[in-house]
GROMACS .gro file of C-alpha atoms in nm:
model
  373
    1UNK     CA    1  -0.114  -0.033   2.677
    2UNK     CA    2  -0.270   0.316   2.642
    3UNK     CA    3  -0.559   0.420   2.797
    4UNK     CA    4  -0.794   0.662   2.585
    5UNK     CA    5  -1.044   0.838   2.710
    6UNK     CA    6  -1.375   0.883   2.528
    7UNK     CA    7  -1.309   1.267   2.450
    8UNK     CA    8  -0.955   1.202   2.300
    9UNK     CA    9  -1.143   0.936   2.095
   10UNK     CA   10  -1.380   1.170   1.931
   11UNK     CA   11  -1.072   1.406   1.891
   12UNK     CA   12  -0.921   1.081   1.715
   13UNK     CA   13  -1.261   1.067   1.487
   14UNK     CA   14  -1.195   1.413   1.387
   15UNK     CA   15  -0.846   1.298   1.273
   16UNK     CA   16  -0.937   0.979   1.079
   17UNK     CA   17  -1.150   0.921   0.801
   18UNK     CA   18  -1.434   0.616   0.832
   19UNK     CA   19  -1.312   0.345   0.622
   20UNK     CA   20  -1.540   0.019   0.537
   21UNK     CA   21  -1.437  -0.319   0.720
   22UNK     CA   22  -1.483  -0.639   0.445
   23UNK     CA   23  -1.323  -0.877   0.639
   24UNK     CA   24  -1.455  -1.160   0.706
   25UNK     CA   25  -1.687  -1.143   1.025
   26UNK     CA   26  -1.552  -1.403   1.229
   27UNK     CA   27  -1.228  -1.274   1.225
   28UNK     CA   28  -1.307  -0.937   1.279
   29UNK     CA   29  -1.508  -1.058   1.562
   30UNK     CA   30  -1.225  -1.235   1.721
   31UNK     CA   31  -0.985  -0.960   1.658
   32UNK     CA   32  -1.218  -0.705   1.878
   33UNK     CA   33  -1.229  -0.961   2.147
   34UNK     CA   34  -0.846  -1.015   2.187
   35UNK     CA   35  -0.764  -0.604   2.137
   36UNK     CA   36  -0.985  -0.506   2.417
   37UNK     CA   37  -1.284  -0.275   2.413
   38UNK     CA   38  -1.026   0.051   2.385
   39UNK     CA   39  -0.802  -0.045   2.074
   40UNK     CA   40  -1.131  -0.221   1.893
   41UNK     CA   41  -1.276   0.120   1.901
   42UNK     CA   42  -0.962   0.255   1.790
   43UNK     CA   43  -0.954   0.019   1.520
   44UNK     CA   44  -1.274   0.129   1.354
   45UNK     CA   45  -1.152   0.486   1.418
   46UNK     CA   46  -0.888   0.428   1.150
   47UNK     CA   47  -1.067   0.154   1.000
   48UNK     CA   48  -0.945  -0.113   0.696
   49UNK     CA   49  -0.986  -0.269   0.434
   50UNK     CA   50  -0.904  -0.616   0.248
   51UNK     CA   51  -0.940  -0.541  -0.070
   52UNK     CA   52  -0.689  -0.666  -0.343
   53UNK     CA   53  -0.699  -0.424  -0.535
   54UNK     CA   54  -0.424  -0.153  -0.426
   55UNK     CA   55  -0.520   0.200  -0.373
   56UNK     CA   56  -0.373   0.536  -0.486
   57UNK     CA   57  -0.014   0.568  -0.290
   58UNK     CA   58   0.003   0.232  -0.146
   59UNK     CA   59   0.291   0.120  -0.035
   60UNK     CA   60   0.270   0.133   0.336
   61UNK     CA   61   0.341  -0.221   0.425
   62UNK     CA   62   0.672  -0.326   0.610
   63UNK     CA   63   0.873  -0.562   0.447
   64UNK     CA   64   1.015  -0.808   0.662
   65UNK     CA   65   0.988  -0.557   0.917
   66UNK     CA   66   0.987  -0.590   0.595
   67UNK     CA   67   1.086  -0.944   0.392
   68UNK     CA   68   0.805  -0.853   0.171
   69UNK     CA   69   0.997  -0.613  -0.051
   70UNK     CA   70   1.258  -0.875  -0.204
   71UNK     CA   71   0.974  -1.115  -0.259
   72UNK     CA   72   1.039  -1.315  -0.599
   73UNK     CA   73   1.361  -1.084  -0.613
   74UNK     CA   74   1.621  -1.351  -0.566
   75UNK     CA   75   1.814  -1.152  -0.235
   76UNK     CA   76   2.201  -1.229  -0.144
   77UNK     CA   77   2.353  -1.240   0.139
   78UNK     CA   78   2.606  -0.982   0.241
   79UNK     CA   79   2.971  -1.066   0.280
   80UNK     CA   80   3.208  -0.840   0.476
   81UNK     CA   81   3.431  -0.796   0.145
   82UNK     CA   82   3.135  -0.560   0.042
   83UNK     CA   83   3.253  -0.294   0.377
   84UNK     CA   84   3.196   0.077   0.263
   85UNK     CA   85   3.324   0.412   0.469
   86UNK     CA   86   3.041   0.688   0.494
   87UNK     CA   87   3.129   0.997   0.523
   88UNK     CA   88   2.889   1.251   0.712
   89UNK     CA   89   2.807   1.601   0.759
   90UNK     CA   90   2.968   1.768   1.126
   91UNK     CA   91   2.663   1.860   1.352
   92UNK     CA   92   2.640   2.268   1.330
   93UNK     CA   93   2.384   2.291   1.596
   94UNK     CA   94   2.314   2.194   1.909
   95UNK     CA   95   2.106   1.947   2.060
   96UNK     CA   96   1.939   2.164   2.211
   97UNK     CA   97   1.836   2.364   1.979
   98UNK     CA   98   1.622   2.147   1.778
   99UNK     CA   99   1.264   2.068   1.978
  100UNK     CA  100   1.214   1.691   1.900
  101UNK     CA  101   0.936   1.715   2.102
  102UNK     CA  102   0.735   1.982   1.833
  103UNK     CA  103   0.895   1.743   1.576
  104UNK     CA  104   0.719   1.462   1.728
  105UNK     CA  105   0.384   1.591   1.729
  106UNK     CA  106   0.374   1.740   1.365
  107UNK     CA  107   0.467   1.374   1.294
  108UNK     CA  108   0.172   1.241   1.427
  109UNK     CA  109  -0.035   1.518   1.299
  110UNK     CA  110   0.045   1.413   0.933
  111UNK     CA  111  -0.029   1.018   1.014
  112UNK     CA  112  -0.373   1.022   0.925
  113UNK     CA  113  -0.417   1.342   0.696
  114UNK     CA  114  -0.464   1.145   0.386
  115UNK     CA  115  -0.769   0.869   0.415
  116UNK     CA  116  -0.714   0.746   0.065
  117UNK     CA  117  -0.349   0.651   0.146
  118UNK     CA  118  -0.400   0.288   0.227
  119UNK     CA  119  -0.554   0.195   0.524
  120UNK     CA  120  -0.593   0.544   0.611
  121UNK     CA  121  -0.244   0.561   0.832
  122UNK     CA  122   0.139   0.699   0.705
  123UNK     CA  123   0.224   0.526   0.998
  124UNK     CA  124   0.339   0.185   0.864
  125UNK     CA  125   0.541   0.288   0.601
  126UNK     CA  126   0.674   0.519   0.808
  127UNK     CA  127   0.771   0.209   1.074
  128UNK     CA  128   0.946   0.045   0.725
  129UNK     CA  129   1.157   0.378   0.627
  130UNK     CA  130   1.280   0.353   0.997
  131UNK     CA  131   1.360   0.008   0.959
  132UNK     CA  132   1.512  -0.001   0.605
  133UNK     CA  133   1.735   0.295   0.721
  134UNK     CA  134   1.882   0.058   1.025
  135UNK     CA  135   1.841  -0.246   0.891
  136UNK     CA  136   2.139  -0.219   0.676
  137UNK     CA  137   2.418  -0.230   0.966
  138UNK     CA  138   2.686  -0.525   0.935
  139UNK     CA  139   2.841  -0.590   1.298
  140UNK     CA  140   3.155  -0.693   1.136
  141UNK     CA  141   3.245  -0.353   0.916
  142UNK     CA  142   3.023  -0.120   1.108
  143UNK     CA  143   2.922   0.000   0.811
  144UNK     CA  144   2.538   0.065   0.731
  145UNK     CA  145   2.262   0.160   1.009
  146UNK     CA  146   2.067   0.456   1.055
  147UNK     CA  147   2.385   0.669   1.078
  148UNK     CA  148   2.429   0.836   0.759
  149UNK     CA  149   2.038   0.806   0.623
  150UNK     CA  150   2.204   0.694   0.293
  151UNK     CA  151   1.861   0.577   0.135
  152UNK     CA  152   1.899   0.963   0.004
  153UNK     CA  153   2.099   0.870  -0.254
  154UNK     CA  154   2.127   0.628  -0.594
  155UNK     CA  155   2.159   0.360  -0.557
  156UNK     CA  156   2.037   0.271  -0.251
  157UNK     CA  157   1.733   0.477  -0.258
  158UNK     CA  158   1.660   0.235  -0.605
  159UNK     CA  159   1.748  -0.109  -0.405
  160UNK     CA  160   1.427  -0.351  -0.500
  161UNK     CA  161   1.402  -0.344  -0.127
  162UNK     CA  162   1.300   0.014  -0.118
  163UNK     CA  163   1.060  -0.008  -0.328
  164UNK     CA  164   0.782   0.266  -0.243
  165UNK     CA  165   0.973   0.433   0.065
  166UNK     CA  166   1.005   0.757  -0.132
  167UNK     CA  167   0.644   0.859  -0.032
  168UNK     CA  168   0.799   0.802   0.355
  169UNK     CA  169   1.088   1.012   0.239
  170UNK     CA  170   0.895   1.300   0.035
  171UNK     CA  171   0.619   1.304   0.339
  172UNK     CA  172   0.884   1.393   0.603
  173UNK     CA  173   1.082   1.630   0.359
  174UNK     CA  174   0.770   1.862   0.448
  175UNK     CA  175   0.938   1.845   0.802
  176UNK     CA  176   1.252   1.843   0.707
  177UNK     CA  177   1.234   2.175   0.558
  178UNK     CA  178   1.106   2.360   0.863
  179UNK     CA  179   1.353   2.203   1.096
  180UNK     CA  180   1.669   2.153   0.887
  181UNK     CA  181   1.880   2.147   1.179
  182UNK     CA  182   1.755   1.809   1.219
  183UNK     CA  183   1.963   1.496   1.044
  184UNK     CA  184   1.768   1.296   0.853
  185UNK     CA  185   1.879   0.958   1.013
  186UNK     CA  186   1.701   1.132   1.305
  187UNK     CA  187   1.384   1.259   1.129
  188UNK     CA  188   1.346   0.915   1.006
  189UNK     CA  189   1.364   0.697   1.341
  190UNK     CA  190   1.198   0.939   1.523
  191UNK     CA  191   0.935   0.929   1.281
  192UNK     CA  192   0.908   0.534   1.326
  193UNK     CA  193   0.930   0.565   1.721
  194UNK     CA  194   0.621   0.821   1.659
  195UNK     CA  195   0.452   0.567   1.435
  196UNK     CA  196   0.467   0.273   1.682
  197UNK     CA  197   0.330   0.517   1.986
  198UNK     CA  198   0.051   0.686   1.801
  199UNK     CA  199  -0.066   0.349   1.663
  200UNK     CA  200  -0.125   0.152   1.995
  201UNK     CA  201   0.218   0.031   2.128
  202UNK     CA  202   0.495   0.109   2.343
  203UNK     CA  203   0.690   0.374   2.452
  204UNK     CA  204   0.995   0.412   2.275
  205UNK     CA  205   1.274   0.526   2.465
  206UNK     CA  206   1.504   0.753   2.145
  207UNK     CA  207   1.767   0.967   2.161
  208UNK     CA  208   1.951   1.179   1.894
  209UNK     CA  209   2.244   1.191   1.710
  210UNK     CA  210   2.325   1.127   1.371
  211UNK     CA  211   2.461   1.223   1.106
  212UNK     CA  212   2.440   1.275   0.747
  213UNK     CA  213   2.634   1.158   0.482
  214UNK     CA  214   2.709   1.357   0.226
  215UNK     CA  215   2.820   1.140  -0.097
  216UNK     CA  216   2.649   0.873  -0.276
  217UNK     CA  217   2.908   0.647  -0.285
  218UNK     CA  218   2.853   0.608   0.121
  219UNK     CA  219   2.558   0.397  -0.003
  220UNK     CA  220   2.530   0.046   0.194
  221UNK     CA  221   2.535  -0.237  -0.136
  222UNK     CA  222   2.227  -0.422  -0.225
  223UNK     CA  223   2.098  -0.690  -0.034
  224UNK     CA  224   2.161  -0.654   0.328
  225UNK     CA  225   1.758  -0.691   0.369
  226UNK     CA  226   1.582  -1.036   0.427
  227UNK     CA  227   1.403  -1.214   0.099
  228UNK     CA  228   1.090  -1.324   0.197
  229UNK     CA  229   1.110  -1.662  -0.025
  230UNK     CA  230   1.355  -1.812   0.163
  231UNK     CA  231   1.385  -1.987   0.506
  232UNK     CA  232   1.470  -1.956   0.834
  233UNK     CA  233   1.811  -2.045   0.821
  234UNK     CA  234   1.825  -1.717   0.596
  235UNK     CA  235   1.690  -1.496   0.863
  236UNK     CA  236   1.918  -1.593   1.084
  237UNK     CA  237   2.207  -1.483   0.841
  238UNK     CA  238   2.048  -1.146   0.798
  239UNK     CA  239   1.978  -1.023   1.147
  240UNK     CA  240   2.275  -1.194   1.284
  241UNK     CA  241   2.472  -0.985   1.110
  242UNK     CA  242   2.349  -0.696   1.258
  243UNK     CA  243   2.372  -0.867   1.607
  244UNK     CA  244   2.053  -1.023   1.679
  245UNK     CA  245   1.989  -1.299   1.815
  246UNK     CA  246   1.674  -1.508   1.806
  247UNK     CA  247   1.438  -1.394   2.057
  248UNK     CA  248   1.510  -1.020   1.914
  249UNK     CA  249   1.442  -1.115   1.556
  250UNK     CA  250   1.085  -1.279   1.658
  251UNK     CA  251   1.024  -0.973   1.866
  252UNK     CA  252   1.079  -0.721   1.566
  253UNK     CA  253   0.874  -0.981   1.346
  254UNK     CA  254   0.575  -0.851   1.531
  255UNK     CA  255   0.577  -0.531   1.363
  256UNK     CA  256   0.400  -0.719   1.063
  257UNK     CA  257   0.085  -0.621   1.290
  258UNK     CA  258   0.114  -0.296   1.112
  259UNK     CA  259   0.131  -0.244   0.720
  260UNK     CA  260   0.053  -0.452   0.429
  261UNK     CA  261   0.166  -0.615   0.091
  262UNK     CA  262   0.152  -0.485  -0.215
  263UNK     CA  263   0.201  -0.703  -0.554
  264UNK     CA  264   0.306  -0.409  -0.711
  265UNK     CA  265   0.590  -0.327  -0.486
  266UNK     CA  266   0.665  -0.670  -0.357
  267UNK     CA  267   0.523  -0.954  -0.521
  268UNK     CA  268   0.289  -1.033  -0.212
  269UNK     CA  269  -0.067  -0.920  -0.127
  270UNK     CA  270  -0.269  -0.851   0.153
  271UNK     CA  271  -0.194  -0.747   0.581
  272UNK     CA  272  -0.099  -0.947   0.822
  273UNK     CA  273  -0.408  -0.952   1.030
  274UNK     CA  274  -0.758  -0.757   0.993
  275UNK     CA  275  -0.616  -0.425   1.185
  276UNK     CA  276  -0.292  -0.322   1.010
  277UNK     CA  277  -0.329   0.024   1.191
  278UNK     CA  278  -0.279  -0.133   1.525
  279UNK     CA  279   0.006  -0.232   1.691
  280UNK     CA  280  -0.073  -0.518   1.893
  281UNK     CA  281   0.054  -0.863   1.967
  282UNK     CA  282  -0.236  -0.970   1.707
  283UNK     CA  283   0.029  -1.097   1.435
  284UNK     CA  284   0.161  -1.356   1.695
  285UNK     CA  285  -0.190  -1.431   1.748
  286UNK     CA  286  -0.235  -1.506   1.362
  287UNK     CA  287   0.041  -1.703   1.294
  288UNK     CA  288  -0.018  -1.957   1.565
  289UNK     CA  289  -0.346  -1.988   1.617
  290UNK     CA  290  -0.484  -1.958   1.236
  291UNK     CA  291  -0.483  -2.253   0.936
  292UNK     CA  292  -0.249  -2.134   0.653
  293UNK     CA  293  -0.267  -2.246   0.338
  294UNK     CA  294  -0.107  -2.194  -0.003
  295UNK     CA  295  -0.232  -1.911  -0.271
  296UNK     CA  296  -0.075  -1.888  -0.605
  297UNK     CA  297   0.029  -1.544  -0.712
  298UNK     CA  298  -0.062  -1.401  -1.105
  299UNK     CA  299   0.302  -1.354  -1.136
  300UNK     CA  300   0.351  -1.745  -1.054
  301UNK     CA  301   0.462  -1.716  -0.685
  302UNK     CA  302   0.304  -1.791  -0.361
  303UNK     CA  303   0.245  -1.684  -0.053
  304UNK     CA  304   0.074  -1.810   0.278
  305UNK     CA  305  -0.318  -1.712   0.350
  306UNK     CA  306  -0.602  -1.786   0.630
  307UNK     CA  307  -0.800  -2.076   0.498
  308UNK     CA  308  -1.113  -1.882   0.679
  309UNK     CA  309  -1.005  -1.538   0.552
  310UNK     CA  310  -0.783  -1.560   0.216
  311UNK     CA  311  -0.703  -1.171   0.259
  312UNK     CA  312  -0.479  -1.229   0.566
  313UNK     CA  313  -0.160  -1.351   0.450
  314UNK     CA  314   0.170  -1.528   0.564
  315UNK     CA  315   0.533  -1.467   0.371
  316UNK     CA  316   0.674  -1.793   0.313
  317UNK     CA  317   0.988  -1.742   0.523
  318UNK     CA  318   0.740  -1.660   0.841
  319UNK     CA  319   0.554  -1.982   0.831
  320UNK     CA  320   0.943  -2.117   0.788
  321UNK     CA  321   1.063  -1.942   1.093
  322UNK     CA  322   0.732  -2.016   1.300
  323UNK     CA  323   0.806  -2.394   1.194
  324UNK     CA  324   1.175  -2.357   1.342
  325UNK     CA  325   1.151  -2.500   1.724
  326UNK     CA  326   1.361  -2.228   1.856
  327UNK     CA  327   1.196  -1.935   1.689
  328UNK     CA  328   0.854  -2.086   1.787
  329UNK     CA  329   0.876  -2.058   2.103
  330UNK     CA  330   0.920  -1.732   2.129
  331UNK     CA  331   0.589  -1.702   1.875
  332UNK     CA  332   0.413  -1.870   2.121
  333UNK     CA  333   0.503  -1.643   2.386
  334UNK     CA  334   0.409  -1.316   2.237
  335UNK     CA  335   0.078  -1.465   2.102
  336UNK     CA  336  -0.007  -1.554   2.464
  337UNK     CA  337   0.130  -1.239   2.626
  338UNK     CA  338   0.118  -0.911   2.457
  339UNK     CA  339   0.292  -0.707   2.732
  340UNK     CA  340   0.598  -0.928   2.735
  341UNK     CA  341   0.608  -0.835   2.370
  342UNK     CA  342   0.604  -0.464   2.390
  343UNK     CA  343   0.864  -0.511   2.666
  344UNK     CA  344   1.062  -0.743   2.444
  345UNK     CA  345   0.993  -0.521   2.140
  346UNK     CA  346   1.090  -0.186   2.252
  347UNK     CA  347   1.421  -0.347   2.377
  348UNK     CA  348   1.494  -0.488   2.026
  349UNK     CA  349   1.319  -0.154   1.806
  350UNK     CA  350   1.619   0.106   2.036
  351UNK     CA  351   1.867  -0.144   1.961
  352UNK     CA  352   1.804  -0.165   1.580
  353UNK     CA  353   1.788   0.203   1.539
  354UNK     CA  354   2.106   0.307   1.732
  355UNK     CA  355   2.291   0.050   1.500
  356UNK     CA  356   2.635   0.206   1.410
  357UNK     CA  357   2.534   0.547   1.542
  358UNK     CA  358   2.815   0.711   1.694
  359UNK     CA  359   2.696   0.861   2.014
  360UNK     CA  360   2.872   1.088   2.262
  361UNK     CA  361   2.723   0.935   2.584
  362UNK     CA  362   2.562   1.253   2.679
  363UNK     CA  363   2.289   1.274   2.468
  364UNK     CA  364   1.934   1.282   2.593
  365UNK     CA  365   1.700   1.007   2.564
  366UNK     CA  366   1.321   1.089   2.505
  367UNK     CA  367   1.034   0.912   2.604
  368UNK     CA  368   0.756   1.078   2.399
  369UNK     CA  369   0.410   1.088   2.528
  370UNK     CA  370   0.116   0.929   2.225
  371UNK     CA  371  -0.090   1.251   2.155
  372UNK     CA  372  -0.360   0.978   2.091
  373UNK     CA  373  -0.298   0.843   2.504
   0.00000   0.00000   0.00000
């Protein structure tokens, strides 16, 4: 966990707009108690804010890492038959002459420069680009992954499970164009790595090298993303194909401590937990220690909420997989120990974003230091 000192919080102040807290008091009240005096302060740094109605630009919630974006959007499962060959750009410069390091740091300077943009953080949907972009890898064709950074093009850019990741895309473009000699696939996972430090969690360990495709038709099909309407047994199917087994897929669950649902995007509505701009073992906390009940959507659906505070929500498949007595377990765990989770996280975030990524062996690996630590 990072330590911050009082002068780097006042530098953090400077940063982050005041936003108001309207949830409810209890919860907010048992939140600061199980972050800890440093990352409650933090929280009110960056603030949030329930409210239903969704503000200019939002879209920064993670969708299963991010289920949420096929919600109501009737998802299928991928079947090797659907393998595609990408094509990518050769690697003109070398690794060394691109500083990730600078790159890093303008990253985090852009997290909080717009106050209006949801909760007052870039970094969650920057987590979900990073995670969309990876998400897509099938063990069996090697196809997909964050090799490539396909979500460039039509159609995959247009997949339902997309939805609202352009604003990710356009925001990093801004780097992008003063450090072209960057690949994309890297901007973006770098960018999520950043996200996760600057926010309150682990060190990343990331390394570079991929590449870019060039063609649309390198474009990974539809529907290699979870649906959040279904069940456990569906999850499974999903990050099995990309290798995972079950203790991984809880860990990467607990990203939903970041972010938030939008009905516009997604169908569903609301965060996970009262501080979606801090990464914390809080989600874990949620779903096992909270009363969920059912809400009816205005476009008919459902989704889980906290009987004390109805702006927290659940997906359906979540309450599913915390239900399941092998996935619970691992719930459990992480809900009682927050440091085996960032251990068990960090393992499980490197592993998703070096899916399919062809790597020479001697490439560096970075472990960037939080500018907010």
């Amino acid at each position: 966990m990072n330590s911050i000192s009082s002068s780097l919080l006042k530098n953090i102040s400077s940063r982050t707009a005041s936003r108001p807290i309207v949830a409810s008091t209890s919860a907010l009240s048992a939140n600061v108690s199980r972050v800890g005096a440093v990352r409650a302060s933090l929280m009110h740094q960056r603030g949030y804010t329930s409210s239903a109605t969704p503000k200019k630009g939002s879209s920064g919630r993670l969708a299963f890492l991010t289920l949420a974006t096929l919600g109501g959007i009737g998802g299928y499962y991928y079947t090797s038959a659907q393998a595609i060959k990408t094509k990518t750009i050769p690697v003109t410069t070398t690794k060394k002459d691109i500083d990730y390091e600078r790159i890093y740091k303008e990253i985090a300077e852009m997290l909080d420069e717009n106050p209006d943009y949801d909760d007052g953080s870039y970094g969650p949907v920057l987590v979900r680009l990073a995670w969309h972009a990876s998400g897509t890898y099938d063990k069996e064709t090697k196809t997909g992954g964050s090799n490539g950074a396909t979500m460039r093009f039509e159609p995959e850019s247009a997949h339902a499970a997309n939805n609202g990741l352009a604003i990710a895309r356009d925001l990093l473009e801004k780097i992008h164009q003063k450090y072209p000699e960057i690949s994309y696939g890297d901007l973006w996972t770098l960018a999520g790595v950043c996200a996760i430090q600057e926010l309150g969690g682990p060190t990343i360990p990331w390394r570079p090298g991929r590449q870019d495709a060039f063609e649309a038709k390198s474009c990974t099909p539809d529907g290699r993303l979870p649906d959040a309407t279904k069940k456990e047994d569906h999850i499974r199917d999903i990050f099995y194909r990309m290798g995972f087994n079950d203790q991984e897929i809880v860990a990467l669950t607990g990203a939903h401590a970041l972010g938030r649902c939008h009905p516009e995007r997604s169908g569903f509505d609301g965060p996970w937990q009262e501080a979606p701009t801090i990464f914390s073992n809080e989600y874990f906390k949620a779903i096992s220690g909270r009363k969920w009940i059912k809400k009816t959507l205005p476009h008919g659906g459902w989704q889980w909420v906290d009987e004390n505070n109805t702006d927290v929500m659940m997906l359906p498949a979540e309450i599913s997989m915390y239900n399941d007595k092998e996935f619970k377990k691992y719930f459990d765990l992480y809900a009682k120990d927050e440091q085996k989770f960032f251990e068990d996280f960090t393992a499980a975030f490197v592993k998703l974003l070096e899916l399919g990524v062809p790597f020479k062996g001697d490439e560096k690996v970075y472990r960037f230091k939080a500018t907010t630590a």
